[in-house]
Amino acid sequence: MGQDCTNKDRNLEVCGCTYEACTRRGKCCECIQHHLKNKQLPGCCFPPEVEASFDRSFKAFAKAWGL
Ligand code: SF4
């Protein structure tokens, strides 16, 4: 954790997360580790209207995609 990400700028160009204050933005390896540890998924896994709710739970993911 905390390593420099050489892809950060490129990742930010396509990042679907709108939580601007997050220190993990653009560092996808840290992002997914953080969310999986909390039984969640990163914001980019959700459609925009669900992402905006900041509910990153597996349950919200399944509901969003009709699973
Ligand atoms: S999905 Fe979560 S960890 Fe990733 S950038 Fe957004 S708020 Fe941060």
Short mmCIF file of C-alpha atoms and ligand atoms in Angstrom, two decimals:
data_model
loop_
_atom_site.label_atom_id
_atom_site.label_comp_id
_atom_site.label_asym_id
_atom_site.label_seq_id
_atom_site.Cartn_x
_atom_site.Cartn_y
_atom_site.Cartn_z
CA MET A 1 0.00 0.00 0.00
CA GLY A 2 1.05 3.57 -0.60
CA GLN A 3 3.30 2.78 -3.54
CA ASP A 4 3.50 5.21 -6.44
CA CYS A 5 1.10 4.35 -9.24
CA THR A 6 2.53 4.93 -12.70
CA ASN A 7 -0.95 4.67 -14.23
CA LYS A 8 -2.65 7.17 -11.92
CA ASP A 9 -3.21 9.96 -14.46
CA ARG A 10 -4.52 7.53 -17.05
CA ASN A 11 -6.75 5.83 -14.48
CA LEU A 12 -8.23 9.17 -13.42
CA GLU A 13 -9.28 9.88 -16.99
CA VAL A 14 -11.69 6.95 -16.88
CA CYS A 15 -12.43 6.77 -13.13
CA GLY A 16 -16.17 6.58 -12.51
CA CYS A 17 -15.94 7.50 -8.83
CA THR A 18 -17.29 10.93 -7.87
CA TYR A 19 -15.91 10.95 -4.32
CA GLU A 20 -13.33 13.63 -4.99
CA ALA A 21 -11.82 13.70 -1.49
CA CYS A 22 -10.63 10.10 -1.59
CA THR A 23 -6.86 9.65 -1.42
CA ARG A 24 -7.11 6.38 -3.39
CA ARG A 25 -8.52 8.01 -6.53
CA GLY A 26 -6.61 6.77 -9.56
CA LYS A 27 -4.82 4.10 -7.55
CA CYS A 28 -7.03 1.19 -8.57
CA CYS A 29 -4.99 -1.44 -6.72
CA GLU A 30 -5.49 0.42 -3.42
CA CYS A 31 -9.10 1.19 -4.26
CA ILE A 32 -10.18 -2.39 -4.81
CA GLN A 33 -8.23 -3.69 -1.81
CA HIS A 34 -9.92 -1.13 0.41
CA HIS A 35 -13.41 -1.93 -0.80
CA LEU A 36 -13.07 -5.71 -0.87
CA LYS A 37 -11.78 -5.62 2.70
CA ASN A 38 -15.08 -3.94 3.59
CA LYS A 39 -17.20 -6.31 1.47
CA GLN A 40 -17.71 -3.59 -1.13
CA LEU A 41 -16.77 -2.83 -4.72
CA PRO A 42 -15.18 0.31 -6.21
CA GLY A 43 -17.40 3.08 -7.53
CA CYS A 44 -16.55 2.22 -11.14
CA CYS A 45 -18.49 -1.05 -10.76
CA PHE A 46 -21.79 0.81 -10.43
CA PRO A 47 -23.99 2.70 -12.88
CA PRO A 48 -23.66 6.49 -12.33
CA GLU A 49 -26.95 6.94 -10.45
CA VAL A 50 -26.02 4.23 -7.94
CA GLU A 51 -22.37 5.33 -7.72
CA ALA A 52 -23.60 8.77 -6.66
CA SER A 53 -25.27 7.25 -3.58
CA PHE A 54 -21.82 6.08 -2.35
CA ASP A 55 -23.39 2.74 -1.37
CA ARG A 56 -20.59 0.44 -2.52
CA SER A 57 -22.02 -2.76 -0.99
CA PHE A 58 -22.29 -6.10 -2.80
CA LYS A 59 -26.04 -5.84 -2.19
CA ALA A 60 -26.23 -2.48 -3.97
CA PHE A 61 -24.16 -3.93 -6.82
CA ALA A 62 -26.49 -6.90 -7.25
CA LYS A 63 -29.58 -4.69 -7.10
CA ALA A 64 -28.14 -2.16 -9.56
CA TRP A 65 -27.46 -4.84 -12.15
CA GLY A 66 -30.56 -6.98 -11.49
CA LEU A 67 -28.59 -9.99 -10.23
S1 SF4 B 1 -14.20 3.87 -5.29
FE1 SF4 B 1 -13.77 4.17 -3.13
S2 SF4 B 1 -11.57 3.88 -2.81
FE2 SF4 B 1 -11.99 4.08 -5.01
S3 SF4 B 1 -11.59 6.22 -5.45
FE3 SF4 B 1 -13.77 6.01 -5.05
S4 SF4 B 1 -14.08 6.37 -2.86
FE4 SF4 B 1 -11.90 6.03 -3.25
#
